[in-house]
Tab-separated table of C-alpha atoms in Angstrom:
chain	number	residue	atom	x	y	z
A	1	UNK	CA	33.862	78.488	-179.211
A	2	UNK	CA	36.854	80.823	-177.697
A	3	UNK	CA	39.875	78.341	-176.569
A	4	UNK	CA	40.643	78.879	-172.969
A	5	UNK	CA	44.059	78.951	-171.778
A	6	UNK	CA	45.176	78.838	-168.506
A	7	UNK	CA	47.858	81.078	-166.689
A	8	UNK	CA	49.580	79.754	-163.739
A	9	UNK	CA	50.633	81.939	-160.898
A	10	UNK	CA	53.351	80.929	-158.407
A	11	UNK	CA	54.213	82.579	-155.468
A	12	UNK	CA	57.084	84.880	-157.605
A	13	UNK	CA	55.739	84.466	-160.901
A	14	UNK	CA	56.350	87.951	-162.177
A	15	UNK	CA	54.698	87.737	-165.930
A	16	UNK	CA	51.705	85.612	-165.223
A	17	UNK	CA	49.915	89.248	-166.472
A	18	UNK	CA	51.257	89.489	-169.701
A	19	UNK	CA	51.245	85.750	-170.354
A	20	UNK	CA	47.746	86.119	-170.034
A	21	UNK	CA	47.310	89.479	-172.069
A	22	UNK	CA	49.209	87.599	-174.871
A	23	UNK	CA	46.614	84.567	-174.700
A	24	UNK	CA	44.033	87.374	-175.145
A	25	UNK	CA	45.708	89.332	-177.967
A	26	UNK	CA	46.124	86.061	-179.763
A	27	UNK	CA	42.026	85.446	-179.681
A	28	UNK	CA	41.849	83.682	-176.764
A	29	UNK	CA	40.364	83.199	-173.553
A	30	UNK	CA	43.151	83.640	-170.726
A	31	UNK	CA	42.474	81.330	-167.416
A	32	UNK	CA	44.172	82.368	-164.354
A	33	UNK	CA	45.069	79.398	-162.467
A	34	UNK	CA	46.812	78.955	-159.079
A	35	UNK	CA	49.254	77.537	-157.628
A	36	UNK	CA	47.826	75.422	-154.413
A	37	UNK	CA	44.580	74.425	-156.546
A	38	UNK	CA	45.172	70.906	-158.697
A	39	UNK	CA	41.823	71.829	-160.539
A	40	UNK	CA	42.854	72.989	-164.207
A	41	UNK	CA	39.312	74.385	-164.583
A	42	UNK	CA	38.753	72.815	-168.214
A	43	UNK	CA	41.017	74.926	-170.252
A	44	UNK	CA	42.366	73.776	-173.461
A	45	UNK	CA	45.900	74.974	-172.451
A	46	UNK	CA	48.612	75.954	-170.027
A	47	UNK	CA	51.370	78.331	-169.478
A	48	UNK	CA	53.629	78.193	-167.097
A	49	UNK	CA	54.879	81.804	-167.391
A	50	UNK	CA	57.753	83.617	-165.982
A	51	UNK	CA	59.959	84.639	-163.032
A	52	UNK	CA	61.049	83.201	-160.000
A	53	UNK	CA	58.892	80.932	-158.273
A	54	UNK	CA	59.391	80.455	-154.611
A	55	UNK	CA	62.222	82.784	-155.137
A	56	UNK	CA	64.035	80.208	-156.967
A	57	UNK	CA	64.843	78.595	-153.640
A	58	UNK	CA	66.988	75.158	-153.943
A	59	UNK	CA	66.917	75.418	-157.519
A	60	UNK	CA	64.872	77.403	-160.222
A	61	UNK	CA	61.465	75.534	-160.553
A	62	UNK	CA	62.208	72.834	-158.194
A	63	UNK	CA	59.542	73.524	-155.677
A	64	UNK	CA	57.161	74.942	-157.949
A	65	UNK	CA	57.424	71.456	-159.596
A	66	UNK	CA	55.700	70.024	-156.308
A	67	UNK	CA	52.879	72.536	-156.243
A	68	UNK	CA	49.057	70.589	-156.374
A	69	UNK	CA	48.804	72.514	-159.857
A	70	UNK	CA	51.476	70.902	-161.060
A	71	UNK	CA	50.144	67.154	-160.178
A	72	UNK	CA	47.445	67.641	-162.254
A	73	UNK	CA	49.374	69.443	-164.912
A	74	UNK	CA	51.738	66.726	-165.555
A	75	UNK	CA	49.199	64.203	-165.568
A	76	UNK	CA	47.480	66.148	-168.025
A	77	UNK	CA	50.771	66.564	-170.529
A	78	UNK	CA	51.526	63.430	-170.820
A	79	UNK	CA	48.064	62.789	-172.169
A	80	UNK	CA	48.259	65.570	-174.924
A	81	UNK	CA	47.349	69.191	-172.820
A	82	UNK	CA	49.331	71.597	-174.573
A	83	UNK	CA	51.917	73.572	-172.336
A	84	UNK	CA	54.239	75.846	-172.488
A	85	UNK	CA	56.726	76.659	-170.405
A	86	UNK	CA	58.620	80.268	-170.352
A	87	UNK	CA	61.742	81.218	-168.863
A	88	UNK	CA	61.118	79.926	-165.219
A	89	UNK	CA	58.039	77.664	-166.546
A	90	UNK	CA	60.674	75.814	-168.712
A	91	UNK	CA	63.131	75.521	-165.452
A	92	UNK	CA	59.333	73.902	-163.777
A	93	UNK	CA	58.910	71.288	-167.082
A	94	UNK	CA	62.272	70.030	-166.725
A	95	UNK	CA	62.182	70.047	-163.001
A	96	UNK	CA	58.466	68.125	-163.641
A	97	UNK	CA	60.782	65.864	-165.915
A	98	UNK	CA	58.258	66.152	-168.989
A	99	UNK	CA	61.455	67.871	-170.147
A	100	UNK	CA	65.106	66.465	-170.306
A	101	UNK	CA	67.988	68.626	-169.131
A	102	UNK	CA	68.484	71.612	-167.095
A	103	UNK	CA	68.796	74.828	-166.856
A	104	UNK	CA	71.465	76.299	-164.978
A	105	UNK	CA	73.771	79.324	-164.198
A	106	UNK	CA	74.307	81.426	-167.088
A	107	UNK	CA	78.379	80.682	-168.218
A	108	UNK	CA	79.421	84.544	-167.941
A	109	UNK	CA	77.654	84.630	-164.002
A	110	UNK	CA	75.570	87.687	-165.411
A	111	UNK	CA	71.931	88.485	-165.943
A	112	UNK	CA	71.183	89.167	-169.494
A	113	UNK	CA	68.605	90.902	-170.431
A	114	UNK	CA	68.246	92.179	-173.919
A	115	UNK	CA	66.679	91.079	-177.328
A	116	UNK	CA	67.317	88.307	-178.656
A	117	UNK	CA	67.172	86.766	-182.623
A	118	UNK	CA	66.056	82.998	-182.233
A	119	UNK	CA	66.148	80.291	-185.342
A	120	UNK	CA	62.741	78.532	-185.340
A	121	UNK	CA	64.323	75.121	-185.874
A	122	UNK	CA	60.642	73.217	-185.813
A	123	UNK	CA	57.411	73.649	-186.585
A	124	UNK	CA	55.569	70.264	-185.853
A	125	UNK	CA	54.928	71.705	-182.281
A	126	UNK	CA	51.286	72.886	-180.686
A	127	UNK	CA	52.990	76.045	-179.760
A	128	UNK	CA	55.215	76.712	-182.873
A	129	UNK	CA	52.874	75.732	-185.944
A	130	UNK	CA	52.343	79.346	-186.998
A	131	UNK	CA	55.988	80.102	-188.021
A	132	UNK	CA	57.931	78.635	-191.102
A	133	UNK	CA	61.319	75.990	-190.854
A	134	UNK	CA	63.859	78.447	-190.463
A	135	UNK	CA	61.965	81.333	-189.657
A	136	UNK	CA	64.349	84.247	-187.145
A	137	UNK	CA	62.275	86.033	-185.165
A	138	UNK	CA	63.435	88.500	-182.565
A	139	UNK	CA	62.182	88.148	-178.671
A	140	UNK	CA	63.340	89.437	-175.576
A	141	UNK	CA	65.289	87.334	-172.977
A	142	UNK	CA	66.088	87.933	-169.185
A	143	UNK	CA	67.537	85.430	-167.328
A	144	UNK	CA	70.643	84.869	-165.180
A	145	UNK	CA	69.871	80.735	-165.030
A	146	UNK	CA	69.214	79.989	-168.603
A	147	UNK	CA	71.703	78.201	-170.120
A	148	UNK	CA	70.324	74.775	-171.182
A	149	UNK	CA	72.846	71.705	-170.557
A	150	UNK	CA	71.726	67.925	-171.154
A	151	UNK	CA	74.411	65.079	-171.378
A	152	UNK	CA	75.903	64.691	-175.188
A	153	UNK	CA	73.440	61.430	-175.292
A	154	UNK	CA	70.566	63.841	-174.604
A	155	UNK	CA	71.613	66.781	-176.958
A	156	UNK	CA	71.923	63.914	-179.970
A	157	UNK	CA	68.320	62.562	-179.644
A	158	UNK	CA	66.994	65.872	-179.167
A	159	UNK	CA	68.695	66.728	-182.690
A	160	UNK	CA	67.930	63.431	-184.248
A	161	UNK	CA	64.335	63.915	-183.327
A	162	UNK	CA	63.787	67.212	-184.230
A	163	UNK	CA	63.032	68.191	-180.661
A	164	UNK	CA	65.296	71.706	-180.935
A	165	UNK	CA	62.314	74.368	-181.105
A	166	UNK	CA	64.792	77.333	-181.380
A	167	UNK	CA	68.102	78.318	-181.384
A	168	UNK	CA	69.621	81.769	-180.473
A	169	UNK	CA	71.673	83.598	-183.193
A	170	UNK	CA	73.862	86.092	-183.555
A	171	UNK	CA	75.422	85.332	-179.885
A	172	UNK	CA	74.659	83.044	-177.326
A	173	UNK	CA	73.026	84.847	-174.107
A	174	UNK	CA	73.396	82.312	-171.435
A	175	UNK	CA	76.045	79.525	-172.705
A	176	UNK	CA	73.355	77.315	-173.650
A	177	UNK	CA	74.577	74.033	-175.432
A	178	UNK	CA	74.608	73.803	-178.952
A	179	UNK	CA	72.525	77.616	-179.040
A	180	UNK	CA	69.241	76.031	-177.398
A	181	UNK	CA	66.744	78.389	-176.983
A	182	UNK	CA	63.445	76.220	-176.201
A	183	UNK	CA	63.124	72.164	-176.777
A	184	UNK	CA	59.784	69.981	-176.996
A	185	UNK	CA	58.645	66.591	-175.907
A	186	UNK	CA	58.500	63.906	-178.068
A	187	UNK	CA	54.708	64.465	-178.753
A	188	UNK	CA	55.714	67.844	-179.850
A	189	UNK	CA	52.175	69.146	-177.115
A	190	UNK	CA	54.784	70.560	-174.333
A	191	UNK	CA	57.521	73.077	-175.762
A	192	UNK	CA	59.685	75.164	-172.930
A	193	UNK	CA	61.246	78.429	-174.317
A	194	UNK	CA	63.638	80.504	-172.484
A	195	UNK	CA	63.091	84.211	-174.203
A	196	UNK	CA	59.646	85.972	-173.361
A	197	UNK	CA	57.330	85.598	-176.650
A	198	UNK	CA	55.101	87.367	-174.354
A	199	UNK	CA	56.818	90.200	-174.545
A	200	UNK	CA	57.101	90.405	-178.059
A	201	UNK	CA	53.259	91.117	-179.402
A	202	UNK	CA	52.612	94.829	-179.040
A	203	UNK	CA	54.513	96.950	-181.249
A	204	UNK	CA	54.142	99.524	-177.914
A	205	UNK	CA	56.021	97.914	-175.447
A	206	UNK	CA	57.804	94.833	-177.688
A	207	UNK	CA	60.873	94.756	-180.095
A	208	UNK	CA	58.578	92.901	-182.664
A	209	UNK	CA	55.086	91.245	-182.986
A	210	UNK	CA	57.106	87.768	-183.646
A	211	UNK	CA	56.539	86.477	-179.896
A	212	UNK	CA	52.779	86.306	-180.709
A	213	UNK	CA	52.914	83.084	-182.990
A	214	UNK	CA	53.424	80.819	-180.114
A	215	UNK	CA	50.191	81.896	-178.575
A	216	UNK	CA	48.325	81.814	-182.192
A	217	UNK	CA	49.880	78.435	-182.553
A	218	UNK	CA	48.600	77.069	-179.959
A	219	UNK	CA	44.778	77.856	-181.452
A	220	UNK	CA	45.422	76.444	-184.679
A	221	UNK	CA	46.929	73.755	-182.918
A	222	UNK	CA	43.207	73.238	-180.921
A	223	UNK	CA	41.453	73.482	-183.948
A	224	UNK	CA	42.869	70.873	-185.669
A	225	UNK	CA	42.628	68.670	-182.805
A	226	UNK	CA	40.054	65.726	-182.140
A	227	UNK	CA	37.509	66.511	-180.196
Protein backbone atom coordinates (compact mmCIF):
# COMPACT_ATOMS: atom_id res chain seq x y z
CA UNK A 1 0.00 0.00 0.00
CA UNK A 2 1.45 3.60 -1.27
CA UNK A 3 2.35 5.78 2.05
CA UNK A 4 0.48 9.00 1.96
CA UNK A 5 2.06 12.10 2.96
CA UNK A 6 0.55 15.15 3.58
CA UNK A 7 1.55 18.75 2.32
CA UNK A 8 0.48 21.67 4.26
CA UNK A 9 -0.37 24.93 2.64
CA UNK A 10 -0.37 28.25 4.54
CA UNK A 11 -1.52 31.32 3.38
CA UNK A 12 2.36 32.21 1.91
CA UNK A 13 3.64 28.87 1.72
CA UNK A 14 5.55 29.19 -1.50
CA UNK A 15 6.96 25.37 -1.99
CA UNK A 16 4.01 23.41 -0.80
CA UNK A 17 4.25 22.23 -4.86
CA UNK A 18 7.47 20.84 -4.88
CA UNK A 19 7.27 19.46 -1.35
CA UNK A 20 4.67 17.50 -2.71
CA UNK A 21 6.35 16.56 -6.16
CA UNK A 22 9.30 15.33 -3.97
CA UNK A 23 6.84 13.03 -1.82
CA UNK A 24 5.83 11.71 -5.28
CA UNK A 25 9.30 11.25 -6.82
CA UNK A 26 10.27 9.44 -3.68
CA UNK A 27 7.24 6.67 -4.29
CA UNK A 28 4.79 8.23 -2.49
CA UNK A 29 1.44 9.45 -2.28
CA UNK A 30 1.50 13.40 -1.73
CA UNK A 31 -1.66 14.78 0.47
CA UNK A 32 -2.42 18.34 0.15
CA UNK A 33 -3.62 19.56 3.35
CA UNK A 34 -4.82 23.02 4.48
CA UNK A 35 -4.37 25.31 6.63
CA UNK A 36 -7.96 26.18 8.41
CA UNK A 37 -8.92 22.29 8.29
CA UNK A 38 -7.63 20.27 11.71
CA UNK A 39 -8.53 16.99 9.74
CA UNK A 40 -5.07 15.31 8.73
CA UNK A 41 -7.04 13.07 6.34
CA UNK A 42 -5.19 9.71 7.47
CA UNK A 43 -1.82 10.24 6.00
CA UNK A 44 1.15 8.53 7.31
CA UNK A 45 3.12 11.86 7.25
CA UNK A 46 3.51 15.60 7.25
CA UNK A 47 5.47 18.37 5.81
CA UNK A 48 5.37 21.52 6.74
CA UNK A 49 7.08 23.00 3.64
CA UNK A 50 8.42 26.33 2.83
CA UNK A 51 8.10 30.13 2.67
CA UNK A 52 6.51 32.67 4.53
CA UNK A 53 3.41 31.96 6.16
CA UNK A 54 1.14 34.80 6.97
CA UNK A 55 3.88 36.83 5.55
CA UNK A 56 5.98 36.07 8.43
CA UNK A 57 3.95 38.60 10.40
CA UNK A 58 5.07 38.95 14.29
CA UNK A 59 7.55 36.40 13.82
CA UNK A 60 8.33 33.60 11.17
CA UNK A 61 5.86 30.69 11.94
CA UNK A 62 4.27 32.21 14.87
CA UNK A 63 0.78 32.45 13.57
CA UNK A 64 0.94 29.61 11.40
CA UNK A 65 1.66 27.75 14.71
CA UNK A 66 -2.07 28.64 15.76
CA UNK A 67 -3.66 27.46 12.54
CA UNK A 68 -6.57 24.40 13.27
CA UNK A 69 -4.00 22.20 11.16
CA UNK A 70 -1.58 22.69 13.42
CA UNK A 71 -3.77 21.54 16.66
CA UNK A 72 -4.13 18.41 15.28
CA UNK A 73 -0.63 18.20 13.98
CA UNK A 74 1.00 18.62 17.22
CA UNK A 75 -1.20 16.34 18.89
CA UNK A 76 -0.36 13.93 16.39
CA UNK A 77 3.75 14.38 16.81
CA UNK A 78 3.93 13.90 20.01
CA UNK A 79 2.34 10.52 19.53
CA UNK A 80 4.87 9.34 16.78
CA UNK A 81 3.40 11.14 13.18
CA UNK A 82 6.41 11.75 11.36
CA UNK A 83 7.01 15.52 10.36
CA UNK A 84 9.13 17.48 8.85
CA UNK A 85 9.57 20.80 8.92
CA UNK A 86 11.48 22.94 6.03
CA UNK A 87 12.80 26.28 6.12
CA UNK A 88 9.61 28.18 7.38
CA UNK A 89 7.98 24.67 8.57
CA UNK A 90 11.01 24.38 10.98
CA UNK A 91 10.42 28.26 12.16
CA UNK A 92 6.32 26.59 12.69
CA UNK A 93 7.86 23.31 14.88
CA UNK A 94 9.75 25.45 17.08
CA UNK A 95 7.11 28.07 17.25
CA UNK A 96 4.62 24.72 17.96
CA UNK A 97 7.43 24.05 20.67
CA UNK A 98 7.84 20.27 19.48
CA UNK A 99 11.18 21.94 18.71
CA UNK A 100 13.60 23.86 21.11
CA UNK A 101 15.17 27.11 19.95
CA UNK A 102 14.63 29.62 17.36
CA UNK A 103 15.23 30.77 14.40
CA UNK A 104 16.05 34.22 13.88
CA UNK A 105 17.65 37.02 11.71
CA UNK A 106 20.39 35.80 9.70
CA UNK A 107 23.89 37.46 11.53
CA UNK A 108 25.10 39.28 8.16
CA UNK A 109 21.14 40.98 7.79
CA UNK A 110 21.19 39.35 4.18
CA UNK A 111 19.15 36.78 2.33
CA UNK A 112 21.21 33.91 1.26
CA UNK A 113 20.36 31.97 -1.21
CA UNK A 114 22.75 29.55 -2.73
CA UNK A 115 23.82 25.81 -2.33
CA UNK A 116 24.71 24.60 0.43
CA UNK A 117 27.09 21.28 1.63
CA UNK A 118 25.39 19.92 4.93
CA UNK A 119 27.14 17.09 7.36
CA UNK A 120 24.46 14.45 8.05
CA UNK A 121 25.35 14.27 11.73
CA UNK A 122 22.40 11.45 12.48
CA UNK A 123 20.75 8.89 11.08
CA UNK A 124 18.37 7.40 13.81
CA UNK A 125 15.69 9.89 12.45
CA UNK A 126 12.24 8.95 10.35
CA UNK A 127 13.34 11.49 7.89
CA UNK A 128 17.17 10.87 7.72
CA UNK A 129 17.49 6.90 7.80
CA UNK A 130 18.47 6.67 4.14
CA UNK A 131 21.86 8.50 4.42
CA UNK A 132 25.11 7.19 6.22
CA UNK A 133 26.85 8.94 9.74
CA UNK A 134 28.78 11.47 8.16
CA UNK A 135 27.39 11.52 4.90
CA UNK A 136 27.82 15.58 2.96
CA UNK A 137 25.31 16.08 0.76
CA UNK A 138 24.74 19.31 -1.11
CA UNK A 139 21.10 21.20 -0.92
CA UNK A 140 19.99 24.49 -1.64
CA UNK A 141 19.19 27.12 1.09
CA UNK A 142 17.22 30.51 0.96
CA UNK A 143 16.51 32.18 3.88
CA UNK A 144 17.10 35.61 5.45
CA UNK A 145 15.74 34.22 9.18
CA UNK A 146 17.63 31.04 9.49
CA UNK A 147 20.11 31.14 11.84
CA UNK A 148 19.29 28.65 14.65
CA UNK A 149 20.09 30.00 18.35
CA UNK A 150 19.07 27.93 21.60
CA UNK A 151 20.61 28.83 25.09
CA UNK A 152 24.23 26.97 25.68
CA UNK A 153 22.02 24.50 28.07
CA UNK A 154 19.95 23.70 24.96
CA UNK A 155 22.82 23.41 22.33
CA UNK A 156 24.63 20.75 24.99
CA UNK A 157 21.65 18.31 25.24
CA UNK A 158 20.96 18.59 21.72
CA UNK A 159 24.74 17.37 21.20
CA UNK A 160 24.72 14.96 24.04
CA UNK A 161 21.65 13.39 22.58
CA UNK A 162 22.46 13.18 19.22
CA UNK A 163 19.63 15.49 18.27
CA UNK A 164 22.01 17.62 15.56
CA UNK A 165 20.50 16.20 12.14
CA UNK A 166 22.94 18.34 10.01
CA UNK A 167 25.43 20.73 10.04
CA UNK A 168 26.45 23.21 7.24
CA UNK A 169 30.09 23.04 5.94
CA UNK A 170 32.30 24.81 4.18
CA UNK A 171 30.72 28.28 5.57
CA UNK A 172 28.02 29.07 7.67
CA UNK A 173 24.95 30.75 5.66
CA UNK A 174 22.92 32.30 8.34
CA UNK A 175 25.17 32.44 11.70
CA UNK A 176 23.56 29.47 12.97
CA UNK A 177 25.09 28.19 16.36
CA UNK A 178 27.51 25.63 16.39
CA UNK A 179 26.77 25.13 12.13
CA UNK A 180 23.06 23.78 12.78
CA UNK A 181 21.44 23.02 9.82
CA UNK A 182 18.21 20.91 10.98
CA UNK A 183 17.69 19.30 14.72
CA UNK A 184 15.12 16.44 15.82
CA UNK A 185 12.99 15.66 18.78
CA UNK A 186 13.92 13.36 21.18
CA UNK A 187 11.84 10.53 19.50
CA UNK A 188 13.89 11.22 16.51
CA UNK A 189 9.74 11.19 14.39
CA UNK A 190 9.88 15.23 13.96
CA UNK A 191 13.22 16.60 12.27
CA UNK A 192 13.13 20.55 11.07
CA UNK A 193 15.75 21.36 8.33
CA UNK A 194 16.51 24.74 7.15
CA UNK A 195 17.96 24.05 3.36
CA UNK A 196 15.27 22.83 0.72
CA UNK A 197 15.87 18.87 0.21
CA UNK A 198 13.02 19.49 -2.00
CA UNK A 199 14.84 21.16 -4.21
CA UNK A 200 17.51 18.87 -4.52
CA UNK A 201 15.88 15.57 -6.40
CA UNK A 202 15.82 16.31 -10.12
CA UNK A 203 19.05 16.48 -11.71
CA UNK A 204 16.92 19.26 -14.09
CA UNK A 205 16.24 21.86 -11.86
CA UNK A 206 18.51 20.67 -8.53
CA UNK A 207 22.32 20.92 -7.69
CA UNK A 208 22.17 17.13 -6.74
CA UNK A 209 19.67 14.22 -6.19
CA UNK A 210 20.94 14.22 -2.32
CA UNK A 211 17.72 16.24 -1.04
CA UNK A 212 15.62 13.16 -2.02
CA UNK A 213 16.74 10.83 0.96
CA UNK A 214 14.71 12.68 3.44
CA UNK A 215 11.57 11.93 1.55
CA UNK A 216 12.76 8.10 0.88
CA UNK A 217 13.51 8.04 4.54
CA UNK A 218 10.58 8.73 5.62
CA UNK A 219 9.08 5.36 3.66
CA UNK A 220 11.52 3.12 5.02
CA UNK A 221 10.89 4.71 8.12
CA UNK A 222 6.82 3.60 7.64
CA UNK A 223 7.73 0.34 6.73
CA UNK A 224 9.46 -0.61 9.53
CA UNK A 225 6.93 0.76 11.73
CA UNK A 226 4.16 -1.16 13.83
CA UNK A 227 1.17 -1.23 12.44
Amino acid sequence: MTARVGVVTFPGSLDDGDAARAVRIAGAEPVRLWHGDPDLHGVDAVVLPGGFSYGDYLRCGAIARFAPVMETLVDAARGGLPVLGICNGFQILCEAHLLPGALTRNQHLHFRNRDQVLRIETVATAWTNAFQPGQEVLIPVKNGEGCYVADAATLDQLEAEGRVVARYVGGNPNGSQRDIAAITNSAGNVVGIMPHPEHAVEALTGPSLDGLGFFTSVLKHLVGAPA
